Each structure stands twice: as C-alpha cells, then as structure tokens.
C-alpha cells in the first residue's frame, strides 16, 4: 500500500452498498485527507449518509445491509475479518442527525465511552477527561455546575454538543457527523460550525449536510453525490464556483434538489 | 493505523466474552421456556391420548319385544323402566365363564362391566326397536378399571388387597382380551355424552355446549360495548379528568385478577339481581366484564393506527364526526378489533376462576339447553375431572385439555395471522 | 311472555318503524322542493331508537325490580301471618314458597301451598303487566314518531347525539364495573367485619374457618386471621417471580437485541400462543406432574417435601408468567429509540454494553411496570394454586411446606352452596377486598411508571 500523500486518512475503492436487493450507493471511490473537514452533499436519498455510515461500520446494525468494495483506514481494510467494529468505532466516532444523549447525567454521558474502553481508571482521571472533553466542545462554561443533571434536559444545541463531547472523550482520529445541525436553530448551528472548525485542527471530520451554505462555510473539500453515484469531488471553493459537471452546477444553483 | 496494543486486545476479548455470555443467557432462557412449555404439553398429551380409546365387551343378547313395546309397537319408556337391563347385561356377560358358579365370584365378575352398560343397552333398543327378539351382538362399555388395565395403566405391583382389581379379575380380563371378546375401540361416549359419575361414560359434550352458550353471551355483551367505548374514547372524549379516570379504570380492570369478577358476579348478578346459579347467562356476563378491557385496549390501538388524514378527508367532504368515524375509520380498524376480540374470547374460553364463584362447578349430567339452565364449561370440567379419585378421569381430563388447548391455539394463531396480514404501515 | 320473546317483539316493532319512517321520509323528500336536511335512513334510525330503547329500558327495570318487589311483598305477608318468625325463618319460608311455585319441590302444608299459589299468581300478574306496558310503550312511541316525520328537521344530528350518548355510556361502564366491584366487596366485607373484628382479621396469625363442627355451638365461628394466608400468597408469588423474571427478561433481551428477524418471527408468536394456555392446564400440570416430581427429587435428597408444596405451585406459576414477562419486556425494550443504540454503538460499545448500560436503563421504568403487573398476576392467579397448593394455612416461609393463598381460600369458601349470611362466605369477601386492594395498588403504580416512560420518548 503506497500512499502518495502522507496525510491521507481514508481511502475507499469501489464501495457499493445494498439494502436487500436495493442498491443504495454505487462504486464510490473517494480519498479523505487528515485533519480537514470533508463535506458530503447531495439531494436526499443520494446515498451520502449511507456512505458515511460505512466508514465506521454502523451499517452492520442494519440486518439486510451488505457492503462491497474496499475502505482503508490508515491503510487497513476496515471490512476485513481482523478488524473489530467495536475498536474501529472507538477510532472513528460519530455524531447523529438528532441529538441522542443517553437519559443519564451529563457526566455519565461523557464518561460512558472512556469507561467501556477502559480509559481513565479512577474517578479523578475520568473527571479530568470529562472536563477536557467538555472544554474542547466549548460547553464547559455552560454546564460545569450541573454535571449531575440529566442530559436530556438541555437545549437541542447543547445536547448536540454533549454528543460531540461524548465522541471526543474516546479520543478518536475521525469524527463522522450525519447532518448534525438539521434539528437545530441557526444560533445553535453557528456554534456547532465554529466548534467543527476548531476541532478540525486535531481531528479528521467528515460531515454530511443538506445545506450547501454549511458545506461552503466549514469544509475544505466537498463531494457531491447523486442517486448513489459520486458525481464530483474536489476543493470546496472549486466545487462551488466552477464545477466540472453539469449536474453539480445544476444542484449548486438550485435547479433541483 | 488502528492501535493494536496488547492491553486493548485483552480488554476486547473480555468484552466479547461478556457479550457472548449475555447471548448465551438469552438463548438458554428461551430454550428453557420452550422446553418447560413443551414438557407440559407432551406430558399431558402422553397421559391423554389413550382416552381416545375405550374398552368395550362383546355381548350376545336377545330381548323379548313384549317387555318393552306398547300396543302400537312403539318403544315404551314406562315399560322399559321395569326391565332389569343390568341383569340382562350381566347374565350375558357371565355366559363367557360357564365354570363360575359361586355367588361371590359372579359378583366380582359383574363388576367388570360398566354400571352404565344396562343403560347403554336400553338406549340401543330405543333407537333400534327392530332388533328386539333377534340374537344380536353388541359392544358395551367395560368398567373403568377394566379399561385402565387393558391400556396398561393399571398398577399391578401394588399388594392385591389395596387394588381395585383382584388377581382373579385380572385373569378374566386377560382371557376376554385374548378371546377378542373385549377390545379397545374408539371412545364415542367421550364426544357425545355430558358428565357422568362413571368415567367410561363421561363426555365433554355438556361442557362444550356450556362453553358455547357462555361465550355467546360474552361476545354479544362485550363486543358492542367495547367497540362503542373505544370509538368514544378515541373520537369524542375531551381530554380531561373524566376521560383520564375512564382510562385508568380500563387499564386497571384489564389487570385485576379474574376471580374478582367472579366475586362481583356472585354478589351482584346472583345476590342482588337474583339471576339463576350455574347459568351460562351469568357466566357470560362475568366473562364479558372481564373481556371488555382487553377488546377496548386492542380496538383503541387499532383506531389510533388509522391516520388522521382519512378522517380529515371525510370531514372535508362535509361528513359529520360520527360519519367519519363510522364510515371510514371503523372499517379500517376492523381487523385490529377482530384480533383483539379473538384474543379476548380465547382468554374467556380458558378462564375458570370466575365460573367457580358463580356455581358453574356443579355436577351436571344433562347437556344444557338454554342460557339459564345449569351448565358447566370446558376448563371447569377439566378442573372437576382432575379432582376425581378415579384414575380414568385423569386420562379424560388430559384429553379434554388437549382439545381445549388445541382450540385455543387455533384461535390465537388466527389472531396472530390476522394481525400479520392486516398490519398496515401507513 | 318471556324476556327473550318480548325482546324479539320490540326489536321487530322497531325494525318496522325504521322501514316505515325511512320509506315515508324517502317519499316526502322526493316530492319536496327544498333540499332535505338528512337522509331517509336517519329518519328511520331516529324512530328505531325511540321505539327500541325506552321499551328496552322498561323491560330491564321490570325484570330486575319485579321479583325483588314481589319477594319483599311476600316477606311482609309471611311476617303478618306468622308474627313469631324471625328474619332468617322468613327467608327460609320464602325460599320454600318460591321452590314450590316453580315446581321443584312439593309440600303438604296447606298454608305454605296457599302462599305458593298466591306467589305464582302475583308473579304472573307482574309479568303480564310487564308485557303490556313494554309493548304499549314501544308501539305508541313507534307510531307517534314515525307518523310525524318532518324532513325539514335534521334528524341526523339527533341520531348522532343519541349515538354519542350511547357510546359515552359504554365507556363509563368501565367506571361502573370498578364501582360495582368495590361496592360489592365493601358491602359484604363490612358485614363480615360486623361479625369479626377488623384488626383480628388483618393481623391475626391463625386462619381456620372450618373449626366449627356444629352450627349451634357457641363459638361456632372459626378463626379468621389473614396473615398466614397473605404470607402464603407472597411466598408462592415470590417463587414464581424468581423463576419467571430472569428467564422472561433474558428471553426478551435476546429477542429484542440479538435475535435475527427470522428467529424473532418464529419465537415471538410461539411465546404469544403459549401465553394463551389456560391456567387450569398449568394447574393440572402442577398437581399431577410437577408436585410429585419435586417430591421425588426432595426424597432422593433426603428432604421432606409436602405433596402440595409451595415450590411446585410457585414454579409452575413462574412458567406460566414467563411469556407474559418476555412479551411485555420485549415491547418495552423495542420502544427505546434506535438513536440511543446508535449513539452508544457509534462510540465503540459492544452490543452487550449498549444493551446493559444504555437500553436497559432507559427501559427501566417500563420494565418495573411490567414486573409489577406480573406480580399482580401472580398474586391473583387462582387455578394453579387451587389445584396444586394446599388448604391449611401455615405461617411459614419454607417453600417445601404446604401453604395456602388468598385465592385458594376464596374458592374453597365459596364453592358449593353458599349462604350469604354465613360468616365463612363473608370472610371470602374480606379476602377478596384485600386481594383487590393489593392488586389495584400494584396496577396503578405500574400504570403511572410506564406512562412516564412513554411520555419520555413521545
């Protein structure tokens, strides 16, 4: 395995996904660079979320889903038998469309990941880790006095940042975000976007979004999906100003979508 | 690179083991549950299947027509009463053993025939008066101990004094069986008779009819009320204290022990309204009150599953709320209501405790013929038989269980099937 | 005329009035110039309702009140003729009169025969009056309503209002039933507590209702201390839950979280069908198979196991409750949103960790509710214990000994011919009240707890 660039994180080759007999994505080959934000855009049903869920094998949860092709993380095929999805997901964290904090205290939400992975063996280490994660997620000032409150009582934006902090606490390399702002209001969205930018210094972030503006604001690279195919992939400014493909042009200018 | 440090791999193995353990517990539990339940059914099946057969004895009999026919040649019940049918049976039976002369031996020989054999003979001639004056061969019931011995269910290892059959009697039975004078044949009386003191003539017909009458009342009473109540709660009730209170009541009634409904029936239907004891009418009402919550809960869920857009469409065409509910929503909810009703009825059919309270536990020889005549029901019959001393009743109890459970499984499977078939995702 | 003939007659009347009214409305609408305010069938339904329901209610009232009225009248008659009779004796004479008048017994006492004759006369008069008044009411209302059809009046609204009232009454029956249960249990229990002190019942350590040998003994009543019975009930229910809870819960967890769709599709309906096996069958199994089996095992271990041990009844009851717990818990576990599982799996948790640390805690209130409902069921279960547990009330917590339960006592006290005044009969209602109160509390807590769960995820 020879990578031309050193900072390639994911390398995918001819990835196809089927739900039963229905094909969701078709032979996607896409390389994702380290410590950048890569956005996946496209109309709904185009397969962008399906592709995202392949990257940490969350599709395994769906019973009739099968994945073909190769996905390499740091050069290792993540669908090979030697890779355990449990360990993979510790490396590749995920934030979901709807904020889904566990119905437990804020502290327990953040500490959950480290606990199951055996990071932070005593209460003090764990507390440090929780504080650190909340700090990185920019939430520490808002919640430091009520770590024992139930997380589901927070506002939507705060809940989503709890979910981000929860993902960070496991110390992943990559964070996948599946339309993380679609259930949030504009102010909360702005906060999350700010957070993404600061996180991209230390993490590789891949975000699925239906908002082109958001992709334009936060990402360095953008991939455009349509009907299960990867239409175009390149530097974000280029995609948004002078795309190579007509379909991309049509989508960007709002002729369909 | 995914870190593959030894520590993490060790931890992973432990975590995987824990997962395996949980899965194994689950599989073990399910298998255990299934094993227990199949043990139950198999043990009952093994003890019950033999009741499908019954020992009969072949007798040659000739009855003088003058003894039983009236002047016009019809069968006279009055004259038949005077005939010693039992004597005819035992005389014929004893001719199989010409060597026996002692009175005591004759007595113990006679005991091998069912005490209802004479009655069976009389019934036969009542149906076939043409066979009078003829030499006929007829198969009549043997006693229950005879029957059990022929089926190999008679415990011969016990000391002779403590047995219901002596060694001599066993020898006679062996002889009869060898000469093909006695045989195990299909047990018709189990299906055409009502209860009896003698196991060999006891049947389930009375209980089946009793159950049918009871459930008729139950469904006539419960289904309309439950459907109307569900429509009210889903379509007309305004959210408030009263509605809340009704809901709490329904949910609570669904979980109240069934025996309490029996106490209600005893004190209100029998005590206050003076309705007759042991009647399917009262049983049906008690079971109906018990079933109503079940049907309401299923009906409401089914009505709620119909999307409001259908109701809105009807309303937009100028239909009243009542018309929208009755013309559009209720037909679409009907399969779910039907499923709930079947489940409720199955529950009522298997229910015993409330019927004990209102006296449907009496010993009744007649097949009930109206909603107010004394009756019993299938599960109660099973209960009474399994409480009897005779070994032969256990067997019949098991067979009755097989029938009841078979019927219930058909009902429940039908409900599961209907739910699958009509389960709509809107 | 009998009840059913009368009922059929007024139904026939009302069908007539339905067809008459709807056809006359149809004609009027045809010839009318303005648009009618309702369909012909609404006019028909309107007259049907008026012809049927008032007469039906009258019929019910007569059928219930009539005999009660006659009985009271004759009680007075008897009291007048024989001033020396006390209340119980009057009841006895009345019962005799009734039995003679319907021909089930005979008597040679002329006074009684005369009264019986009068009784049947009186009753037939009441029934004649019932027949006349019901038929009259039905036909008069039917004729008046169906001959006065005004198509300008909107009878649809009236019919619908009527339906709505009917529907409302049906819904309120649930309340009536509860009230009926509480009232009847309270009424009989209060009569019991008038004969036997309440606190002795509640805290007494000795339960022996059958001590009285002759009814004229001075201390003819037995002893009715509920505690041993209650303890027996709890012991049996506890054994049942120890068997059912782990098996049911683990089955549900496996079905909901690990089983493939195919396995689930087979096992779940099977368990549901098995949940429909009548309790009398379990009772039969407990009494004739399980109890001797456990006794045999106990003997080989050198333990003295009673043939009606609490263990046998409880264990079989546990088997009965397994499908109940597993199907309820399965539904509850399934109602936990998938997003929580995704969140946990996305962090790299295994399925087991997700189940134990996220799904089960989220489902916990619902599971507690299911558990309480199962306990309530175990306590109220009757047939298994009637057939497999004993009658003697031992104050023990040894599962190998015989205990008795509340339901067993109710059944044994109330089967056979029961006299309403007997203290034994009344004590059964006292036990019934305790049983009702106990299960009511469990049910209501279960309801409140699981309602909170559904609010959380709606």
Coordinates of C-alpha atoms in Angstrom, one line a residue, chain C residues 100-335:
Chain C
X100 CA -93.0 -24.9 45.3
X101 CA -94.3 -22.3 42.9
X102 CA -91.8 -23.2 40.2
X103 CA -92.5 -26.9 40.9
X104 CA -89.1 -28.0 42.0
X105 CA -90.3 -29.3 45.4
X106 CA -93.7 -30.1 46.9
X107 CA -95.2 -29.6 50.3
X108 CA -98.2 -30.8 52.2
X109 CA -98.6 -27.8 54.4
X110 CA -101.8 -26.0 53.2
X111 CA -100.7 -22.6 54.4
X112 CA -97.5 -22.8 52.5
X113 CA -99.2 -24.2 49.5
X114 CA -101.7 -21.3 49.5
X115 CA -98.9 -18.8 49.7
X116 CA -97.0 -20.5 46.9
X117 CA -100.1 -20.4 44.8
X118 CA -100.5 -16.7 45.6
X119 CA -96.9 -16.2 44.8
X120 CA -97.1 -17.6 41.3
X121 CA -100.3 -15.7 40.7
X122 CA -98.7 -12.5 41.8
X123 CA -95.6 -13.1 39.8
X124 CA -97.5 -13.9 36.6
X125 CA -99.6 -10.7 37.2
X126 CA -96.3 -8.7 37.4
X127 CA -95.1 -10.4 34.2
X128 CA -98.4 -9.7 32.4
X129 CA -98.1 -6.1 33.5
X130 CA -94.5 -6.0 32.2
X131 CA -95.6 -7.5 28.8
X132 CA -98.4 -5.0 28.4
X133 CA -96.5 -1.9 29.4
X134 CA -93.4 -2.7 27.4
X135 CA -95.4 -3.5 24.2
X136 CA -97.6 -0.4 24.7
X137 CA -94.7 1.9 25.2
X138 CA -92.8 0.6 22.2
X139 CA -95.8 0.7 19.9
X140 CA -97.1 4.1 21.0
X141 CA -93.7 5.8 20.6
X142 CA -93.1 4.0 17.3
X143 CA -96.4 5.2 15.9
X144 CA -96.1 8.7 17.1
X145 CA -92.5 9.2 15.9
X146 CA -92.8 7.5 12.6
X147 CA -96.1 9.2 11.6
X148 CA -94.7 12.7 12.4
X149 CA -91.7 12.8 10.1
X150 CA -90.7 16.3 9.3
X151 CA -87.9 16.3 6.7
X152 CA -87.1 19.9 7.4
X153 CA -85.9 18.9 10.9
X154 CA -82.4 17.5 10.9
X155 CA -82.8 14.1 12.4
X156 CA -79.2 13.2 11.6
X157 CA -78.0 15.5 14.4
X158 CA -80.5 13.9 16.8
X159 CA -79.5 10.4 15.8
X160 CA -75.8 11.2 16.2
X161 CA -76.4 12.8 19.6
X162 CA -78.1 9.6 20.6
X163 CA -75.2 7.5 19.4
X164 CA -72.8 9.7 21.2
X165 CA -74.7 9.3 24.4
X166 CA -74.8 5.5 23.9
X167 CA -71.0 5.5 23.2
X168 CA -70.4 7.5 26.3
X169 CA -72.4 5.2 28.5
X170 CA -70.4 2.3 27.1
X171 CA -67.2 4.0 28.0
X172 CA -68.5 4.7 31.5
X173 CA -69.3 1.1 32.1
X174 CA -65.6 0.7 33.0
X175 CA -66.2 3.0 35.9
X176 CA -69.4 1.2 36.8
X177 CA -67.6 -2.1 36.9
X178 CA -64.9 -0.8 39.2
X179 CA -67.5 0.9 41.4
X180 CA -69.6 -2.4 41.3
X181 CA -66.6 -4.4 42.4
X182 CA -65.6 -2.0 45.2
X183 CA -69.2 -1.6 46.4
X184 CA -70.0 -5.3 46.4
X185 CA -66.7 -6.3 48.1
X186 CA -67.1 -3.5 50.6
X187 CA -70.7 -4.3 51.4
X188 CA -70.1 -7.9 52.1
X189 CA -66.8 -7.2 53.9
X190 CA -68.5 -4.7 56.2
X191 CA -71.0 -7.3 57.1
X192 CA -68.1 -9.6 57.8
X193 CA -66.3 -7.0 60.0
X194 CA -69.6 -6.6 61.9
X195 CA -69.2 -10.3 62.9
X196 CA -65.5 -10.4 63.2
X197 CA -63.2 -7.6 64.4
X198 CA -61.3 -5.9 61.6
X199 CA -57.9 -5.8 63.3
X200 CA -58.1 -9.5 64.2
X201 CA -58.7 -10.2 60.5
X202 CA -55.9 -8.0 59.3
X203 CA -53.2 -9.0 61.9
X204 CA -54.5 -12.4 63.2
X205 CA -51.9 -15.2 63.0
X206 CA -54.4 -18.0 62.8
X207 CA -56.6 -18.9 59.8
X208 CA -59.0 -21.8 60.4
X209 CA -62.5 -21.1 59.0
X210 CA -63.6 -24.7 59.4
X211 CA -63.3 -25.1 63.1
X212 CA -67.0 -25.0 63.8
X213 CA -68.3 -28.5 63.9
X214 CA -71.9 -27.9 64.7
X215 CA -73.6 -24.7 63.8
X216 CA -75.3 -24.3 67.1
X217 CA -72.0 -24.3 69.0
X218 CA -71.5 -21.1 70.9
X219 CA -68.1 -20.4 69.4
X220 CA -69.3 -21.6 66.1
X221 CA -67.1 -19.4 64.0
X222 CA -63.6 -20.3 63.0
X223 CA -60.6 -18.1 63.3
X224 CA -60.0 -15.6 60.5
X225 CA -56.5 -14.1 60.9
X226 CA -55.4 -13.2 57.4
X227 CA -51.6 -13.1 57.9
X228 CA -50.7 -16.7 57.2
X229 CA -52.8 -16.7 54.1
X230 CA -51.2 -13.5 53.0
X231 CA -47.7 -14.8 53.7
X232 CA -48.5 -18.0 51.7
X233 CA -49.6 -15.9 48.8
X234 CA -46.5 -13.8 48.9
X235 CA -44.3 -16.9 49.2
X236 CA -45.9 -18.5 46.1
X237 CA -45.7 -15.3 44.1
X238 CA -42.1 -14.8 45.1
X239 CA -41.1 -18.3 43.9
X240 CA -43.0 -17.6 40.7
X241 CA -41.1 -14.4 40.1
X242 CA -37.8 -16.0 40.9
X243 CA -38.5 -18.4 38.1
X244 CA -40.1 -16.1 35.7
X245 CA -38.2 -12.8 36.0
X246 CA -34.7 -13.9 34.9
X247 CA -35.9 -16.3 32.2
X248 CA -38.5 -13.8 30.8
X249 CA -36.2 -10.9 30.9
X250 CA -33.2 -12.6 29.3
X251 CA -35.5 -14.0 26.6
X252 CA -36.9 -10.6 25.9
X253 CA -33.3 -9.1 25.7
X254 CA -32.2 -11.8 23.3
X255 CA -35.3 -11.4 21.2
X256 CA -35.2 -7.6 21.1
X257 CA -31.4 -7.1 20.7
X258 CA -29.7 -10.2 19.3
X259 CA -32.1 -12.5 17.5
X260 CA -32.2 -12.4 13.8
X261 CA -35.5 -11.3 12.2
X262 CA -36.3 -14.9 11.3
X263 CA -35.8 -16.3 14.8
X264 CA -37.8 -13.5 16.2
X265 CA -40.6 -14.1 13.8
X266 CA -40.9 -17.7 14.9
X267 CA -40.3 -17.4 18.7
X268 CA -42.4 -14.4 19.4
X269 CA -45.7 -15.7 18.1
X270 CA -44.9 -19.1 19.7
X271 CA -44.5 -17.5 23.1
X272 CA -47.6 -15.5 22.5
X273 CA -49.7 -18.5 21.6
X274 CA -48.2 -20.3 24.7
X275 CA -49.3 -17.4 26.8
X276 CA -52.8 -18.3 25.9
X277 CA -52.8 -21.7 27.5
X278 CA -55.5 -21.6 30.2
X279 CA -54.3 -21.6 33.8
X280 CA -56.3 -24.7 34.6
X281 CA -53.9 -26.6 32.4
X282 CA -50.9 -25.3 34.3
X283 CA -52.8 -26.2 37.5
X284 CA -53.3 -29.8 36.2
X285 CA -49.6 -30.0 35.3
X286 CA -48.6 -28.6 38.7
X287 CA -50.8 -31.0 40.7
X288 CA -50.2 -34.2 38.7
X289 CA -46.7 -33.9 37.3
X290 CA -44.6 -31.2 38.9
X291 CA -45.6 -31.7 42.5
X292 CA -44.9 -35.5 42.5
X293 CA -41.7 -34.8 40.6
X294 CA -40.4 -32.2 43.1
X295 CA -41.4 -34.5 45.9
X296 CA -39.4 -37.3 44.4
X297 CA -36.3 -35.2 44.0
X298 CA -36.7 -34.0 47.5
X299 CA -36.9 -37.6 48.8
X300 CA -33.7 -38.6 47.0
X301 CA -32.0 -35.6 48.6
X302 CA -33.4 -36.6 52.0
X303 CA -35.8 -33.6 52.2
X304 CA -39.3 -33.9 53.4
X305 CA -41.3 -32.2 50.7
X306 CA -45.1 -31.8 51.1
X307 CA -47.2 -33.2 48.3
X308 CA -48.8 -29.8 48.0
X309 CA -45.6 -27.7 48.3
X310 CA -45.4 -24.0 47.7
X311 CA -42.4 -24.8 45.5
X312 CA -44.4 -26.8 43.0
X313 CA -47.3 -24.3 42.7
X314 CA -44.9 -21.3 42.5
X315 CA -42.5 -22.9 40.0
X316 CA -45.4 -23.8 37.6
X317 CA -46.9 -20.4 38.1
X318 CA -43.5 -19.0 37.1
X319 CA -43.5 -21.0 33.9
X320 CA -47.0 -19.5 33.2
X321 CA -45.7 -16.0 33.7
X322 CA -42.6 -16.3 31.6
X323 CA -44.3 -15.5 28.3
X324 CA -46.2 -12.6 30.0
X325 CA -42.9 -11.0 31.2
X326 CA -41.0 -11.7 28.0
X327 CA -43.6 -10.3 25.6
X328 CA -44.2 -7.2 27.8
X329 CA -40.5 -6.6 28.2
X330 CA -39.8 -7.2 24.6
X331 CA -42.3 -4.4 23.6
X332 CA -40.8 -2.1 26.2
X333 CA -37.2 -2.7 25.0
X334 CA -38.3 -2.2 21.5
X335 CA -39.8 1.2 22.4

